[in-house]
Amino acid sequence: MFAAYQLFTTFAPMQEKKDIRTLSKSELREFFETNGDKAFRGDQVYDWLWSKGLHSFDEMTNLPKKTREMLDNNFVIKHIEVDMMQRSSDGTIKNAVRLHDGLLVESVLIPTETRTTACVSSQVGCSLNCTFCATARLKRMRNLLPDEIFDQVKVIDSQSRMFFNRPLSNIVFMGMGEPLMNYNNVLAAIEKITSEEGLGMSPKRITVSTSGIPKLIKKMADDDVKFKLAVSLHSAIDQVRTSIMPFNEKFPLTELREALEYWYKKTKNRITYEYVVWKDINDKKKDVEALIKFCRFAPSKVNLIEYNPIGEDGFAQADSTAIEMYQNMLEEAGITVTVRKSRGKDIDAACGQLANKKVKN
Ligand code: SAH
């Protein structure tokens, strides 16, 4: 008898406690009801978890001790930790964020005179292989969960309040990973960020940036999303684009363009193109002509972003004359164009530089 009991205790698998943040509000209410408590406790807990961002049941002070203990016996609250925070001379803050399983991602706070923008990661590493991007050197390890994305935003919102005395105003999915390759979790996170119970942020202040996966751009249009879309184009000539973004071979520009037309017809939302001009890669007149031809079908904005060197041979920022040529030709074609300076370069927080330098691979 004793031996059998011992065997049981030794070999019975320890049941892993569920992460309470995977439960919806109605599931939380149901949990309390089926456990002989009041359903409204579910609302209270939901508020602590999502609005107040608590990481321990003990701090949920409007719950009786018995209820807190019951929660502790049944659930864990998985959450992220800021492992290291770096501040750039231009005010940009980069966070190395540790996930519950020890993996790291990075998220960045970018302040300007009037705004604070959070640049968040959607995956650990990236499965796309853009040759100019530091994140591409890390293999894709996993998708981030909705709450891991939400938490990055929450952390940056707190930092914005602490260091700049104002709440976070904008979010861009331009950190590590390809957001559309983690479609469901990214949309679930945005749902949470925009909901009144989360951060109540307007979806118009959120931009999802993609390398351009045609069928998922169409899916976003079908799903009637309200956030903004940015496409990292970098070249409107297939041969050039494939040489720097090899997955373009699988999703050539005609398909991307068709998906974007579909997006525009459904959403009537302007499309932003992210575009780096490199010396001897895409700095000629024919490159600008191809770009104009590509994006003319809908109101568009081209962000000419500065190249942030990552030590890759063959890539150098184009001369200022090439940038001016792009600006002039695009403006003449009636396309909005902005030239963006990099932020946070001194701490490797600029576009394409996020690669967990701290981590030895
Ligand atoms: N996968 C998504 C989001 C992450 S990359 C996407 O491709 O849009 C965020 C932006 O940084 C993209 O526009 C990307 O093309 C750009 N980028 C990547 N490496 C860069 C570098 N070294 N210098 C400047 N921009 C870079």
Coordinates of C-alpha atoms and ligand atoms in Angstrom, one line a residue:
M1 CA 0.0 0.0 0.0
F2 CA 2.7 2.4 1.1
A3 CA 4.9 1.4 -1.8
A4 CA 2.0 1.9 -4.3
Y5 CA 1.3 5.3 -2.9
Q6 CA 4.9 6.2 -3.1
L7 CA 5.0 5.1 -6.7
F8 CA 2.0 7.2 -7.4
T9 CA 3.5 10.3 -5.9
T10 CA 6.8 9.8 -7.6
F11 CA 5.5 9.1 -11.1
A12 CA 2.2 11.0 -11.3
P13 CA 3.0 14.0 -13.6
M14 CA 2.9 17.3 -11.8
Q15 CA 0.0 19.1 -13.3
E16 CA 1.3 22.3 -14.6
K17 CA -0.7 25.3 -13.5
K18 CA -2.5 27.1 -16.2
D19 CA -1.5 30.6 -17.2
I20 CA -4.5 32.7 -16.0
R21 CA -3.9 35.2 -18.8
T22 CA -5.0 32.7 -21.4
L23 CA -8.5 32.9 -20.0
S24 CA -11.1 35.4 -21.4
K25 CA -13.2 37.4 -19.1
S26 CA -16.1 35.1 -19.4
E27 CA -14.0 32.1 -18.8
L28 CA -12.7 33.7 -15.6
R29 CA -16.3 34.4 -14.5
E30 CA -17.2 30.8 -15.2
F31 CA -14.2 29.6 -13.2
F32 CA -15.4 31.5 -10.1
E33 CA -19.0 30.4 -10.5
T34 CA -18.1 26.7 -10.9
N35 CA -15.8 27.0 -7.8
G36 CA -18.7 28.4 -5.6
D37 CA -17.6 32.0 -5.8
K38 CA -19.2 35.1 -7.3
A39 CA -18.9 35.6 -11.1
F40 CA -18.0 39.2 -10.6
R41 CA -14.7 38.2 -9.1
G42 CA -13.8 37.3 -12.7
D43 CA -14.3 40.9 -13.7
Q44 CA -12.1 42.1 -10.8
V45 CA -9.3 39.7 -11.6
Y46 CA -9.5 40.6 -15.3
D47 CA -9.1 44.2 -14.4
W48 CA -6.1 43.5 -12.2
L49 CA -4.4 41.4 -14.9
W50 CA -5.1 43.6 -17.9
S51 CA -5.8 47.1 -16.8
K52 CA -3.4 47.3 -13.8
G53 CA -1.0 44.7 -15.1
L54 CA -0.4 42.9 -11.8
H55 CA 1.9 39.9 -11.6
S56 CA 0.9 38.4 -8.3
F57 CA -2.4 37.3 -6.8
D58 CA -1.4 38.6 -3.4
E59 CA -1.6 42.2 -4.7
M60 CA -5.2 41.8 -5.8
T61 CA -6.4 43.6 -2.6
N62 CA -10.1 43.6 -3.3
L63 CA -10.2 39.8 -3.2
P64 CA -10.6 37.9 0.1
K65 CA -7.5 36.0 1.1
K66 CA -9.3 32.7 0.5
T67 CA -10.0 33.7 -3.1
R68 CA -6.4 34.7 -3.7
E69 CA -5.2 31.4 -2.3
M70 CA -7.6 29.5 -4.6
L71 CA -6.2 31.4 -7.5
D72 CA -2.7 30.7 -6.5
N73 CA -3.5 27.0 -6.2
N74 CA -4.9 26.9 -9.7
F75 CA -3.0 29.3 -11.8
V76 CA 0.3 31.1 -12.5
I77 CA 0.6 34.6 -14.0
K78 CA 3.2 34.3 -16.8
H79 CA 4.8 37.6 -17.5
I80 CA 7.9 39.3 -19.0
E81 CA 10.7 41.0 -17.1
V82 CA 12.9 43.8 -18.3
D83 CA 16.3 42.2 -18.2
M84 CA 18.2 45.3 -19.2
M85 CA 17.3 48.9 -20.1
Q86 CA 19.6 51.1 -22.2
R87 CA 19.1 54.8 -22.9
S88 CA 20.4 56.4 -26.0
S89 CA 21.8 60.0 -26.1
D90 CA 18.7 60.9 -28.2
G91 CA 16.3 59.7 -25.5
T92 CA 15.5 56.4 -27.1
I93 CA 15.2 53.5 -24.7
K94 CA 15.9 49.9 -25.6
N95 CA 14.6 47.1 -23.4
A96 CA 15.9 43.6 -23.4
V97 CA 12.9 41.7 -22.4
R98 CA 13.1 38.2 -20.8
L99 CA 10.1 35.9 -21.5
H100 CA 8.8 33.3 -19.1
D101 CA 10.9 30.6 -20.7
G102 CA 14.1 32.6 -20.5
L103 CA 14.2 33.7 -24.2
L104 CA 14.9 37.4 -25.0
V105 CA 13.3 39.9 -27.3
E106 CA 13.8 43.6 -27.6
S107 CA 11.4 46.5 -27.6
V108 CA 12.1 50.2 -28.0
L109 CA 10.6 53.4 -26.8
I110 CA 11.1 56.3 -29.3
P111 CA 10.3 59.7 -28.0
T112 CA 9.8 62.8 -30.2
E113 CA 8.6 66.3 -29.2
T114 CA 5.0 65.3 -29.4
R115 CA 4.8 61.5 -29.3
T116 CA 6.1 58.4 -27.7
T117 CA 6.2 55.4 -30.0
A118 CA 6.7 51.8 -28.9
C119 CA 8.5 49.5 -31.3
V120 CA 7.5 46.0 -30.3
S121 CA 8.6 42.5 -31.3
S122 CA 6.3 39.8 -32.5
Q123 CA 8.6 36.8 -32.7
V124 CA 11.7 35.5 -31.0
G125 CA 14.1 35.8 -34.0
C126 CA 12.7 35.8 -37.5
S127 CA 12.1 33.2 -40.2
L128 CA 12.5 35.6 -43.1
N129 CA 16.0 36.1 -44.4
C130 CA 16.4 39.8 -45.3
T131 CA 20.1 40.1 -45.9
F132 CA 20.4 43.6 -44.4
C133 CA 18.6 42.9 -41.1
A134 CA 20.4 41.8 -37.9
T135 CA 17.3 39.9 -36.6
A136 CA 17.4 37.6 -39.6
R137 CA 20.7 36.2 -38.2
L138 CA 18.7 34.7 -35.3
K139 CA 16.7 31.8 -36.3
R140 CA 13.0 32.0 -35.5
M141 CA 12.6 30.4 -32.1
R142 CA 9.0 30.9 -31.4
N143 CA 6.0 33.2 -31.8
L144 CA 5.3 35.6 -29.0
L145 CA 2.0 35.1 -27.1
P146 CA -0.6 37.9 -27.1
D147 CA 0.2 38.8 -23.5
E148 CA 3.9 38.9 -24.2
I149 CA 3.2 41.5 -26.9
F150 CA 0.7 43.3 -24.7
D151 CA 3.3 43.4 -21.8
Q152 CA 6.0 45.0 -24.0
V153 CA 3.5 47.8 -24.7
K154 CA 2.6 48.1 -21.1
V155 CA 6.2 48.4 -20.0
I156 CA 6.9 51.1 -22.6
D157 CA 3.7 53.0 -21.5
S158 CA 5.0 53.0 -17.9
Q159 CA 8.4 54.1 -19.1
S160 CA 6.9 56.9 -21.1
R161 CA 4.9 58.1 -18.1
M162 CA 8.0 57.8 -15.9
F163 CA 10.6 59.5 -18.1
F164 CA 8.5 61.8 -20.3
N165 CA 5.4 62.5 -18.2
R166 CA 3.0 61.3 -20.9
P167 CA 1.3 58.1 -21.9
L168 CA 2.4 56.1 -24.9
S169 CA 0.9 57.5 -28.1
N170 CA 1.8 55.1 -30.9
I171 CA 2.8 51.5 -31.5
V172 CA 4.7 50.1 -34.5
F173 CA 5.3 46.4 -35.0
M174 CA 8.8 46.9 -36.3
G175 CA 10.8 45.1 -33.7
M176 CA 12.0 41.5 -34.0
G177 CA 10.0 39.2 -36.2
E178 CA 7.5 39.2 -38.9
P179 CA 4.1 40.1 -37.4
L180 CA 2.0 38.4 -40.1
M181 CA 3.8 35.1 -39.5
N182 CA 2.3 35.3 -36.0
Y183 CA -1.0 36.6 -37.3
N184 CA -3.5 35.3 -34.6
N185 CA -1.4 36.4 -31.6
V186 CA -0.6 39.8 -33.0
L187 CA -4.3 40.4 -33.7
A188 CA -5.3 39.2 -30.2
A189 CA -2.7 41.5 -28.7
I190 CA -4.0 44.5 -30.6
E191 CA -7.5 43.6 -29.5
K192 CA -6.3 43.7 -25.9
I193 CA -4.3 47.0 -26.5
T194 CA -7.3 48.7 -28.1
S195 CA -10.0 47.4 -25.7
E196 CA -11.3 49.6 -23.0
E197 CA -10.2 47.0 -20.4
G198 CA -6.7 46.9 -21.8
L199 CA -5.1 50.2 -22.8
G200 CA -8.0 51.7 -24.7
M201 CA -5.7 52.9 -27.5
S202 CA -7.1 53.8 -30.9
P203 CA -6.1 51.3 -33.6
K204 CA -5.3 54.2 -35.8
R205 CA -2.2 54.7 -33.7
I206 CA -1.0 51.2 -34.3
T207 CA 1.0 50.3 -37.4
V208 CA 1.8 46.7 -38.4
S209 CA 4.9 46.5 -40.6
T210 CA 5.3 43.5 -42.9
S211 CA 7.8 42.3 -45.4
G212 CA 4.7 41.6 -47.5
I213 CA 3.0 38.2 -47.3
P214 CA 0.2 38.6 -49.9
K215 CA -2.3 36.1 -48.6
L216 CA -2.1 37.5 -45.1
I217 CA -2.5 41.0 -46.3
K218 CA -5.7 39.9 -47.9
K219 CA -6.7 38.2 -44.7
M220 CA -6.2 41.4 -42.8
A221 CA -8.5 43.2 -45.2
D222 CA -11.1 40.4 -44.8
D223 CA -10.8 40.6 -41.1
D224 CA -11.6 44.3 -41.3
V225 CA -8.7 45.4 -39.2
K226 CA -8.6 49.0 -38.2
F227 CA -4.8 49.5 -37.7
K228 CA -2.4 50.9 -40.3
L229 CA -0.3 48.9 -42.7
A230 CA 3.3 49.5 -43.6
V231 CA 5.1 47.4 -46.2
S232 CA 8.9 47.0 -46.2
L233 CA 9.4 47.3 -49.9
H234 CA 13.0 48.4 -50.5
S235 CA 12.7 47.7 -54.2
A236 CA 9.9 47.4 -56.7
I237 CA 12.0 45.4 -59.1
D238 CA 11.7 41.6 -58.5
Q239 CA 15.3 40.8 -59.2
V240 CA 16.7 43.4 -56.9
R241 CA 14.1 42.7 -54.1
T242 CA 14.8 38.9 -54.3
S243 CA 18.5 39.6 -53.9
I244 CA 18.0 41.4 -50.6
M245 CA 14.8 39.8 -49.4
P246 CA 15.1 36.2 -50.7
F247 CA 11.5 35.2 -49.8
N248 CA 10.4 37.6 -52.5
E249 CA 11.0 34.7 -54.9
K250 CA 8.1 32.9 -53.3
F251 CA 5.9 36.0 -53.1
P252 CA 6.8 38.1 -56.2
L253 CA 5.8 41.8 -56.5
T254 CA 2.8 41.1 -58.8
E255 CA 1.2 39.1 -56.0
L256 CA 2.2 41.6 -53.3
R257 CA 0.7 44.4 -55.5
E258 CA -2.5 42.5 -56.1
A259 CA -2.9 41.9 -52.3
L260 CA -2.3 45.6 -51.6
E261 CA -4.9 46.6 -54.2
Y262 CA -7.3 44.2 -52.4
W263 CA -6.4 45.8 -49.1
Y264 CA -7.0 49.3 -50.4
K265 CA -10.3 48.5 -52.0
K266 CA -11.6 47.0 -48.7
T267 CA -10.1 49.4 -46.2
K268 CA -9.6 52.6 -48.1
N269 CA -6.5 53.1 -45.9
R270 CA -3.4 54.7 -47.2
I271 CA -0.4 52.3 -47.5
T272 CA 3.0 53.2 -46.1
Y273 CA 6.1 51.8 -47.7
E274 CA 9.4 51.5 -45.7
Y275 CA 12.3 51.9 -48.0
V276 CA 16.1 52.0 -47.6
V277 CA 18.1 53.4 -50.4
W278 CA 21.5 51.6 -50.7
K279 CA 24.4 52.6 -52.8
D280 CA 24.6 50.6 -56.1
I281 CA 21.6 48.5 -55.1
N282 CA 18.5 50.7 -55.6
D283 CA 19.8 54.2 -56.0
K284 CA 19.2 54.7 -59.8
K285 CA 16.4 56.5 -61.6
K286 CA 14.9 53.2 -62.8
D287 CA 14.5 52.1 -59.2
V288 CA 12.4 55.2 -58.4
E289 CA 10.4 54.8 -61.6
A290 CA 9.6 51.2 -60.6
L291 CA 8.6 52.4 -57.1
I292 CA 6.3 55.0 -58.5
K293 CA 4.7 52.6 -60.9
F294 CA 4.2 50.1 -58.0
C295 CA 2.5 52.3 -55.5
R296 CA 0.6 54.7 -57.6
F297 CA -2.7 52.7 -57.5
A298 CA -3.6 54.0 -54.0
P299 CA -2.8 56.9 -51.7
S300 CA 0.7 56.0 -50.5
K301 CA 3.4 57.3 -48.3
V302 CA 7.1 56.4 -48.7
N303 CA 9.3 56.5 -45.7
L304 CA 12.9 56.7 -46.8
I305 CA 14.7 55.2 -43.8
E306 CA 18.3 55.5 -43.1
Y307 CA 20.4 52.3 -43.3
N308 CA 21.7 51.1 -40.0
P309 CA 24.9 49.2 -40.8
I310 CA 24.9 45.7 -39.3
G311 CA 28.4 44.7 -40.6
E312 CA 27.1 43.1 -43.8
D313 CA 29.3 43.5 -46.9
G314 CA 27.8 45.1 -49.9
F315 CA 25.4 47.4 -48.1
A316 CA 26.0 51.2 -47.7
Q317 CA 23.7 54.1 -47.3
A318 CA 23.2 55.8 -50.7
D319 CA 24.5 59.3 -51.3
S320 CA 22.4 62.2 -50.4
T321 CA 21.9 63.0 -54.1
A322 CA 20.2 59.7 -54.6
I323 CA 17.9 60.4 -51.6
E324 CA 17.1 63.8 -53.1
M325 CA 16.3 62.2 -56.5
Y326 CA 13.8 59.8 -54.7
Q327 CA 12.3 62.7 -52.9
N328 CA 11.8 64.9 -55.9
M329 CA 10.5 62.2 -58.2
L330 CA 8.1 60.8 -55.7
E331 CA 6.8 64.3 -54.9
E332 CA 6.3 65.1 -58.5
A333 CA 4.3 61.9 -58.9
G334 CA 2.1 63.0 -56.0
I335 CA 3.3 60.5 -53.5
T336 CA 4.0 61.6 -49.9
V337 CA 7.6 61.1 -49.0
T338 CA 9.4 61.5 -45.7
V339 CA 13.1 61.0 -44.9
R340 CA 13.6 59.4 -41.6
K341 CA 16.7 59.7 -39.4
S342 CA 17.5 56.7 -37.3
R343 CA 17.0 56.8 -33.6
G344 CA 18.9 55.0 -30.9
K345 CA 21.8 54.0 -33.1
D346 CA 24.3 54.2 -30.3
I347 CA 22.6 51.5 -28.4
D348 CA 21.8 49.3 -31.4
A349 CA 18.1 50.1 -31.1
A350 CA 17.5 51.3 -34.6
C351 CA 15.5 49.5 -37.3
G352 CA 17.1 46.2 -38.2
Q353 CA 19.7 46.3 -35.4
L354 CA 17.7 44.3 -32.9
A355 CA 19.5 41.0 -32.4
N356 CA 20.0 40.4 -28.7
K357 CA 23.7 41.5 -28.7
K358 CA 23.7 40.8 -25.1
V359 CA 23.0 37.1 -25.7
K360 CA 25.8 34.8 -26.7
N361 CA 24.5 32.4 -29.3
Ligands
SAH1 N1 9.3 42.0 -40.4 C1 8.7 43.3 -40.4 C2 9.0 44.1 -39.2 C3 10.4 44.1 -38.6 S1 11.7 45.0 -39.5 C4 9.0 44.1 -41.7 O1 9.8 43.6 -42.5 O2 8.4 45.1 -41.9 C5 11.3 46.7 -39.3 C6 11.8 47.6 -40.4 O3 13.3 47.8 -40.3 C7 11.5 47.1 -41.8 O4 11.1 48.1 -42.6 C8 12.9 46.6 -42.2 O5 13.0 46.4 -43.6 C9 13.8 47.6 -41.7 N2 15.2 47.2 -41.5 C10 15.7 46.0 -41.3 N3 17.1 46.0 -41.3 C11 17.4 47.3 -41.4 C12 18.7 48.0 -41.4 N4 19.8 47.4 -41.2 N5 18.6 49.4 -41.6 C13 17.5 50.0 -41.7 N6 16.3 49.4 -41.7 C14 16.2 48.1 -41.6

